[in-house]
Amino acid sequence: MEAGLPTFGDIESSQRRLRGRAVTTPLVYSPEVERRIGVRTLLKVETMQRTGTFKFRGACAFISRIPEAERGAGVVAYSSGNHAQGVAAAARLFGIPATIVMPDDAPSVKLDRTKALGAEVVTYDRRRESREEIGEALAGERGAILIPPYDHPGTIAGQGTVGLEIARQCEAEGEAPDAVLVPCGGGGLTAGIALALERLVPAARVWTVEPAGFDDHARSFREGRRLANDPTPPPSMCDALLAPTPGEITFQITRRLVAGGLVVADDEVRSAMRFAFEHLKLVLEPGGAVALAALLSGRLPIASGIVVAVLSGGNVAPGLFAEVIAD
Amino acid sequence: MEAGLPTFGDIESSQRRLRGRAVTTPLVYSPEVERRIGVRTLLKVETMQRTGTFKFRGACAFISRIPEAERGAGVVAYSSGNHAQGVAAAARLFGIPATIVMPDDAPSVKLDRTKALGAEVVTYDRRRESREEIGEALAGERGAILIPPYDHPGTIAGQGTVGLEIARQCEAEGEAPDAVLVPCGGGGLTAGIALALERLVPAARVWTVEPAGFDDHARSFREGRRLANDPTPPPSMCDALLAPTPGEITFQITRRLVAGGLVVADDEVRSAMRFAFEHLKLVLEPGGAVALAALLSGRLPIASGIVVAVLSGGNVAPGLFAEVIAD
């Protein structure tokens, strides 16, 4: 698997590796979303995953594939926060050390949580230093293994278990999704879900959802090639979705399997977070709310059928959350 | 059913009546709770029910049993807020009018939500007027049917569908709960769950959880008879659980089937709400958090096995929620 693209079989084997380790997160019907948009909506509540995001799946599947004899020196990751926590929690579960390279302006809730999970945190300046270089240098020094946040077949296969669960949970209820909306940063989650659904629900159309100013996937799909975001983009509250460009590996999958890219503005994200608080009783972080935001603001061109929105993360600082729900 | 006690068959028929109307709420494993208390824990996320609490089930099952010819004049209910919303939402679903008698000091989020659901709200002074009398007078005037919040076999049978789902969801995962903790006000939810589990998981021990100062069930179980709370109790933040005494009908069921009553303090409730925000990404109202609070504060005498905690409600004002998570 290392050399090429991940396969459906890799996702299935990831699912076996995650058994007893990851949470099978619920897929829940929301009458209130349906009432608003007129389309039957199921929510994949991945916020209830360990560490509050899907990132634990990729990290855990990745580590489980490292031969036991090579795990001892531990793992290294670079991340704005959610991948950091996923790797830290997975490393703790396997009893190996984790070192995480995080931007010094990451939300403090994410820095603190990563440390609380037992990882060593090394910070860097996002504007002047390269996290990739720091991560690779650390891994080299320590003989540790680097876990890429999205552009690796092992990571993608792990995230793809979200798609496997969506397909099987829908099937158990006798429902077949027509559209699946996925919050998108580097594209690892989208690629994994699209691969799983290609096999299990081929008629389902997968859409990425990105924050305004970071719509590299939406534009890349239209152009048919990987485009980068403006290097000095406007600010976005979606700190989990700020990857500069689609991944090389992820884009080989998503360009083939994704129907298109939707884009939402910060105020739509805020509304979706408030809606989730009021009506779903769920805590969403900005980046985890973009798929719901796209639905509620009518961005998806669909008038009937069944829609699945992935709620991908819930790691939001109490202060920001309080501000958003008070609006 | 009207005259006597509800039966397991009444719960099964309620389940059929709720199909396509109520949400089958998820039962989710929480590794983080297990890590804290050392016991495998499943959470029944009833906060994702319509209107954010289990109350919709009882109201919907109740209305569905009213012969169609008698429904036209509508329904009346008295409630501090959650039963109000449940009845209002269920009445809207059946296209009939609802009048709700609510205390004038109920959380404004609950008053507003009830009105937004299309119900007429009549307020009263909790310290000087009797909601039962006002409710009955209104029902008499209008020819409407009163839906009691807990002490009625129809209401209890509806709430019992929570127990049916717990049993079946556990069975689907090959798990059998040893203990089930239920937030308790008048005892309708507890009675329904206990009845369902008596048949489906007879070995499971059901516990009520009440807020300090409103431990009428805990004391009544010990004495073997219905005791009231102090008429001038200390304040409690659990506005949903302030019933003055166990229901007559509910207590006939709970005294026989419940293992005992646990009691939690307001600061333990706050901690549980904060824990749910941080680690579960769930919004709980104070009364909906008491079962989780009992678990996290070590009140349940259990060292192994499988525990289910019912998260029964999530209707909390943004201001209070912000204050609690900022602590």
PDB file of C-alpha atoms in Angstrom, chain B residues 15-192:
ATOM      1  CA  GLN B  15     -42.731   2.177  19.643  1.00  0.00           C
ATOM      2  CA  ARG B  16     -44.844   1.365  16.590  1.00  0.00           C
ATOM      3  CA  ARG B  17     -46.728   4.656  16.967  1.00  0.00           C
ATOM      4  CA  LEU B  18     -43.471   6.609  17.198  1.00  0.00           C
ATOM      5  CA  ARG B  19     -41.990   5.039  14.062  1.00  0.00           C
ATOM      6  CA  GLY B  20     -41.275   7.761  11.511  1.00  0.00           C
ATOM      7  CA  ARG B  21     -42.154  10.397  14.121  1.00  0.00           C
ATOM      8  CA  ALA B  22     -39.544  10.149  16.875  1.00  0.00           C
ATOM      9  CA  VAL B  23     -35.797   9.886  16.338  1.00  0.00           C
ATOM     10  CA  THR B  24     -34.159   6.581  17.254  1.00  0.00           C
ATOM     11  CA  THR B  25     -31.464   8.205  19.354  1.00  0.00           C
ATOM     12  CA  PRO B  26     -27.944   6.777  19.372  1.00  0.00           C
ATOM     13  CA  LEU B  27     -26.385   4.658  22.113  1.00  0.00           C
ATOM     14  CA  VAL B  28     -22.694   5.533  21.985  1.00  0.00           C
ATOM     15  CA  TYR B  29     -19.677   4.054  23.738  1.00  0.00           C
ATOM     16  CA  SER B  30     -17.585   6.634  25.581  1.00  0.00           C
ATOM     17  CA  PRO B  31     -13.913   5.674  25.989  1.00  0.00           C
ATOM     18  CA  GLU B  32     -13.317   8.863  27.973  1.00  0.00           C
ATOM     19  CA  VAL B  33     -15.965   8.088  30.603  1.00  0.00           C
ATOM     20  CA  GLU B  34     -14.634   4.534  30.842  1.00  0.00           C
ATOM     21  CA  ARG B  35     -11.101   5.869  31.321  1.00  0.00           C
ATOM     22  CA  ARG B  36     -12.305   7.992  34.237  1.00  0.00           C
ATOM     23  CA  ILE B  37     -14.495   5.520  36.091  1.00  0.00           C
ATOM     24  CA  GLY B  38     -13.000   2.191  35.030  1.00  0.00           C
ATOM     25  CA  VAL B  39     -16.328   0.792  33.838  1.00  0.00           C
ATOM     26  CA  ARG B  40     -17.459   0.385  30.236  1.00  0.00           C
ATOM     27  CA  THR B  41     -20.021   3.124  29.615  1.00  0.00           C
ATOM     28  CA  LEU B  42     -22.636   3.611  26.925  1.00  0.00           C
ATOM     29  CA  LEU B  43     -24.493   6.900  26.599  1.00  0.00           C
ATOM     30  CA  LYS B  44     -28.101   7.072  25.441  1.00  0.00           C
ATOM     31  CA  VAL B  45     -28.026  10.397  23.618  1.00  0.00           C
ATOM     32  CA  GLU B  46     -31.667  11.348  24.015  1.00  0.00           C
ATOM     33  CA  THR B  47     -30.705  15.004  23.597  1.00  0.00           C
ATOM     34  CA  MET B  48     -30.876  14.306  19.859  1.00  0.00           C
ATOM     35  CA  GLN B  49     -34.584  13.523  20.162  1.00  0.00           C
ATOM     36  CA  ARG B  50     -37.013  16.052  18.650  1.00  0.00           C
ATOM     37  CA  THR B  51     -37.157  19.127  20.930  1.00  0.00           C
ATOM     38  CA  GLY B  52     -33.979  18.007  22.691  1.00  0.00           C
ATOM     39  CA  THR B  53     -35.516  15.680  25.276  1.00  0.00           C
ATOM     40  CA  PHE B  54     -37.303  12.318  25.686  1.00  0.00           C
ATOM     41  CA  LYS B  55     -40.536  14.195  26.467  1.00  0.00           C
ATOM     42  CA  PHE B  56     -41.510  14.158  22.802  1.00  0.00           C
ATOM     43  CA  ARG B  57     -41.915  10.377  22.980  1.00  0.00           C
ATOM     44  CA  GLY B  58     -44.514  10.381  25.725  1.00  0.00           C
ATOM     45  CA  ALA B  59     -46.449  13.265  24.194  1.00  0.00           C
ATOM     46  CA  CYS B  60     -46.436  11.754  20.707  1.00  0.00           C
ATOM     47  CA  ALA B  61     -47.443   8.285  21.909  1.00  0.00           C
ATOM     48  CA  PHE B  62     -50.198   9.861  24.023  1.00  0.00           C
ATOM     49  CA  ILE B  63     -51.670  11.921  21.181  1.00  0.00           C
ATOM     50  CA  SER B  64     -51.475   9.009  18.743  1.00  0.00           C
ATOM     51  CA  ARG B  65     -53.804   7.081  21.103  1.00  0.00           C
ATOM     52  CA  ILE B  66     -56.483   9.788  21.127  1.00  0.00           C
ATOM     53  CA  PRO B  67     -59.173   8.727  18.642  1.00  0.00           C
ATOM     54  CA  GLU B  68     -59.008  11.010  15.627  1.00  0.00           C
ATOM     55  CA  ALA B  69     -62.542  12.304  16.151  1.00  0.00           C
ATOM     56  CA  GLU B  70     -61.552  13.552  19.627  1.00  0.00           C
ATOM     57  CA  ARG B  71     -58.276  15.216  18.676  1.00  0.00           C
ATOM     58  CA  GLY B  72     -59.704  18.310  16.999  1.00  0.00           C
ATOM     59  CA  ALA B  73     -60.103  20.400  20.158  1.00  0.00           C
ATOM     60  CA  GLY B  74     -56.426  19.925  20.826  1.00  0.00           C
ATOM     61  CA  VAL B  75     -54.361  19.174  23.885  1.00  0.00           C
ATOM     62  CA  VAL B  76     -53.336  20.967  27.065  1.00  0.00           C
ATOM     63  CA  ALA B  77     -50.255  20.403  29.189  1.00  0.00           C
ATOM     64  CA  TYR B  78     -48.558  21.948  32.197  1.00  0.00           C
ATOM     65  CA  SER B  79     -44.801  21.860  32.283  1.00  0.00           C
ATOM     66  CA  SER B  80     -41.672  23.679  33.354  1.00  0.00           C
ATOM     67  CA  GLY B  81     -40.499  23.465  29.791  1.00  0.00           C
ATOM     68  CA  ASN B  82     -39.457  20.142  28.311  1.00  0.00           C
ATOM     69  CA  HIS B  83     -42.842  18.428  28.430  1.00  0.00           C
ATOM     70  CA  ALA B  84     -44.214  21.696  27.028  1.00  0.00           C
ATOM     71  CA  GLN B  85     -41.982  21.478  23.983  1.00  0.00           C
ATOM     72  CA  GLY B  86     -42.621  17.766  23.570  1.00  0.00           C
ATOM     73  CA  VAL B  87     -46.384  18.275  23.564  1.00  0.00           C
ATOM     74  CA  ALA B  88     -46.167  21.325  21.292  1.00  0.00           C
ATOM     75  CA  ALA B  89     -44.020  19.480  18.734  1.00  0.00           C
ATOM     76  CA  ALA B  90     -46.174  16.357  18.834  1.00  0.00           C
ATOM     77  CA  ALA B  91     -49.382  18.413  18.446  1.00  0.00           C
ATOM     78  CA  ARG B  92     -47.859  20.218  15.465  1.00  0.00           C
ATOM     79  CA  LEU B  93     -47.006  16.862  13.888  1.00  0.00           C
ATOM     80  CA  PHE B  94     -50.650  15.771  14.265  1.00  0.00           C
ATOM     81  CA  GLY B  95     -51.936  19.179  13.133  1.00  0.00           C
ATOM     82  CA  ILE B  96     -53.875  19.916  16.323  1.00  0.00           C
ATOM     83  CA  PRO B  97     -53.731  22.951  18.659  1.00  0.00           C
ATOM     84  CA  ALA B  98     -51.749  22.826  21.906  1.00  0.00           C
ATOM     85  CA  THR B  99     -52.066  25.047  24.979  1.00  0.00           C
ATOM     86  CA  ILE B 100     -49.233  24.910  27.493  1.00  0.00           C
ATOM     87  CA  VAL B 101     -49.329  26.124  31.093  1.00  0.00           C
ATOM     88  CA  MET B 102     -45.806  27.148  32.097  1.00  0.00           C
ATOM     89  CA  PRO B 103     -44.358  28.836  35.203  1.00  0.00           C
ATOM     90  CA  ASP B 104     -43.522  32.481  34.520  1.00  0.00           C
ATOM     91  CA  ASP B 105     -39.965  31.845  35.760  1.00  0.00           C
ATOM     92  CA  ALA B 106     -39.256  28.956  33.379  1.00  0.00           C
ATOM     93  CA  PRO B 107     -36.030  29.414  31.372  1.00  0.00           C
ATOM     94  CA  SER B 108     -36.902  31.837  28.574  1.00  0.00           C
ATOM     95  CA  VAL B 109     -35.292  29.473  26.065  1.00  0.00           C
ATOM     96  CA  LYS B 110     -37.993  26.930  26.957  1.00  0.00           C
ATOM     97  CA  LEU B 111     -40.836  29.488  26.840  1.00  0.00           C
ATOM     98  CA  ASP B 112     -39.651  30.812  23.474  1.00  0.00           C
ATOM     99  CA  ARG B 113     -39.111  27.377  21.963  1.00  0.00           C
ATOM    100  CA  THR B 114     -42.592  26.271  22.997  1.00  0.00           C
ATOM    101  CA  LYS B 115     -44.146  29.300  21.311  1.00  0.00           C
ATOM    102  CA  ALA B 116     -41.969  28.747  18.233  1.00  0.00           C
ATOM    103  CA  LEU B 117     -43.437  25.247  18.002  1.00  0.00           C
ATOM    104  CA  GLY B 118     -46.842  26.844  17.505  1.00  0.00           C
ATOM    105  CA  ALA B 119     -48.328  26.332  20.966  1.00  0.00           C
ATOM    106  CA  GLU B 120     -50.294  28.897  22.950  1.00  0.00           C
ATOM    107  CA  VAL B 121     -48.439  29.516  26.232  1.00  0.00           C
ATOM    108  CA  VAL B 122     -50.314  30.461  29.423  1.00  0.00           C
ATOM    109  CA  THR B 123     -48.022  31.424  32.314  1.00  0.00           C
ATOM    110  CA  TYR B 124     -48.715  31.158  36.050  1.00  0.00           C
ATOM    111  CA  ASP B 125     -46.996  31.984  39.332  1.00  0.00           C
ATOM    112  CA  ARG B 126     -45.307  28.815  40.582  1.00  0.00           C
ATOM    113  CA  ARG B 127     -45.447  29.963  44.219  1.00  0.00           C
ATOM    114  CA  ARG B 128     -49.137  30.928  44.347  1.00  0.00           C
ATOM    115  CA  GLU B 129     -51.085  29.054  41.697  1.00  0.00           C
ATOM    116  CA  SER B 130     -51.663  25.390  40.919  1.00  0.00           C
ATOM    117  CA  ARG B 131     -50.681  24.352  37.413  1.00  0.00           C
ATOM    118  CA  GLU B 132     -52.819  21.251  37.675  1.00  0.00           C
ATOM    119  CA  GLU B 133     -55.929  23.360  38.383  1.00  0.00           C
ATOM    120  CA  ILE B 134     -55.173  25.826  35.593  1.00  0.00           C
ATOM    121  CA  GLY B 135     -54.488  22.998  33.154  1.00  0.00           C
ATOM    122  CA  GLU B 136     -57.660  21.155  34.049  1.00  0.00           C
ATOM    123  CA  ALA B 137     -59.772  24.306  33.873  1.00  0.00           C
ATOM    124  CA  LEU B 138     -58.384  25.142  30.420  1.00  0.00           C
ATOM    125  CA  ALA B 139     -58.958  21.620  29.175  1.00  0.00           C
ATOM    126  CA  GLY B 140     -62.536  21.745  30.468  1.00  0.00           C
ATOM    127  CA  GLU B 141     -63.272  25.106  28.842  1.00  0.00           C
ATOM    128  CA  ARG B 142     -61.890  24.087  25.468  1.00  0.00           C
ATOM    129  CA  GLY B 143     -62.889  20.464  25.369  1.00  0.00           C
ATOM    130  CA  ALA B 144     -59.201  19.697  24.983  1.00  0.00           C
ATOM    131  CA  ILE B 145     -57.402  16.693  26.385  1.00  0.00           C
ATOM    132  CA  LEU B 146     -54.871  17.095  29.179  1.00  0.00           C
ATOM    133  CA  ILE B 147     -51.548  15.282  28.723  1.00  0.00           C
ATOM    134  CA  PRO B 148     -50.019  14.656  32.148  1.00  0.00           C
ATOM    135  CA  PRO B 149     -46.231  15.122  32.240  1.00  0.00           C
ATOM    136  CA  TYR B 150     -45.468  11.791  33.881  1.00  0.00           C
ATOM    137  CA  ASP B 151     -48.188  10.230  36.008  1.00  0.00           C
ATOM    138  CA  HIS B 152     -50.195   8.544  33.289  1.00  0.00           C
ATOM    139  CA  PRO B 153     -49.855   5.086  31.717  1.00  0.00           C
ATOM    140  CA  GLY B 154     -49.847   6.589  28.197  1.00  0.00           C
ATOM    141  CA  THR B 155     -47.020   8.980  28.989  1.00  0.00           C
ATOM    142  CA  ILE B 156     -45.023   6.288  30.772  1.00  0.00           C
ATOM    143  CA  ALA B 157     -45.436   3.843  27.878  1.00  0.00           C
ATOM    144  CA  GLY B 158     -44.109   6.459  25.464  1.00  0.00           C
ATOM    145  CA  GLN B 159     -41.039   7.208  27.576  1.00  0.00           C
ATOM    146  CA  GLY B 160     -40.496   3.459  27.910  1.00  0.00           C
ATOM    147  CA  THR B 161     -39.465   3.328  24.257  1.00  0.00           C
ATOM    148  CA  VAL B 162     -36.113   4.716  25.457  1.00  0.00           C
ATOM    149  CA  GLY B 163     -35.677   1.473  27.396  1.00  0.00           C
ATOM    150  CA  LEU B 164     -36.733  -0.613  24.409  1.00  0.00           C
ATOM    151  CA  GLU B 165     -34.099   1.089  22.278  1.00  0.00           C
ATOM    152  CA  ILE B 166     -31.403   0.692  24.932  1.00  0.00           C
ATOM    153  CA  ALA B 167     -32.106  -3.042  25.129  1.00  0.00           C
ATOM    154  CA  ARG B 168     -32.154  -3.547  21.378  1.00  0.00           C
ATOM    155  CA  GLN B 169     -29.134  -1.364  20.667  1.00  0.00           C
ATOM    156  CA  CYS B 170     -27.136  -3.198  23.337  1.00  0.00           C
ATOM    157  CA  GLU B 171     -28.235  -6.538  21.933  1.00  0.00           C
ATOM    158  CA  ALA B 172     -27.172  -5.531  18.418  1.00  0.00           C
ATOM    159  CA  GLU B 173     -23.664  -4.916  19.769  1.00  0.00           C
ATOM    160  CA  GLY B 174     -23.668  -8.085  21.844  1.00  0.00           C
ATOM    161  CA  GLU B 175     -23.664  -6.144  25.092  1.00  0.00           C
ATOM    162  CA  ALA B 176     -25.910  -6.512  28.131  1.00  0.00           C
ATOM    163  CA  PRO B 177     -26.121  -3.544  30.492  1.00  0.00           C
ATOM    164  CA  ASP B 178     -25.618  -4.247  34.181  1.00  0.00           C
ATOM    165  CA  ALA B 179     -26.775  -0.822  35.354  1.00  0.00           C
ATOM    166  CA  VAL B 180     -28.869   1.917  33.766  1.00  0.00           C
ATOM    167  CA  LEU B 181     -28.869   5.419  35.288  1.00  0.00           C
ATOM    168  CA  VAL B 182     -31.882   7.615  34.592  1.00  0.00           C
ATOM    169  CA  PRO B 183     -32.389  11.317  35.407  1.00  0.00           C
ATOM    170  CA  CYS B 184     -35.546  11.466  37.511  1.00  0.00           C
ATOM    171  CA  GLY B 185     -38.157  14.167  38.194  1.00  0.00           C
ATOM    172  CA  GLY B 186     -41.649  12.698  38.481  1.00  0.00           C
ATOM    173  CA  GLY B 187     -40.432   9.232  37.510  1.00  0.00           C
ATOM    174  CA  GLY B 188     -42.115   8.746  34.114  1.00  0.00           C
ATOM    175  CA  LEU B 189     -38.924   8.068  32.180  1.00  0.00           C
ATOM    176  CA  THR B 190     -37.570   5.796  34.893  1.00  0.00           C
ATOM    177  CA  ALA B 191     -40.809   3.825  35.149  1.00  0.00           C
ATOM    178  CA  GLY B 192     -40.958   3.338  31.384  1.00  0.00           C
TER     179      GLY B 192
END
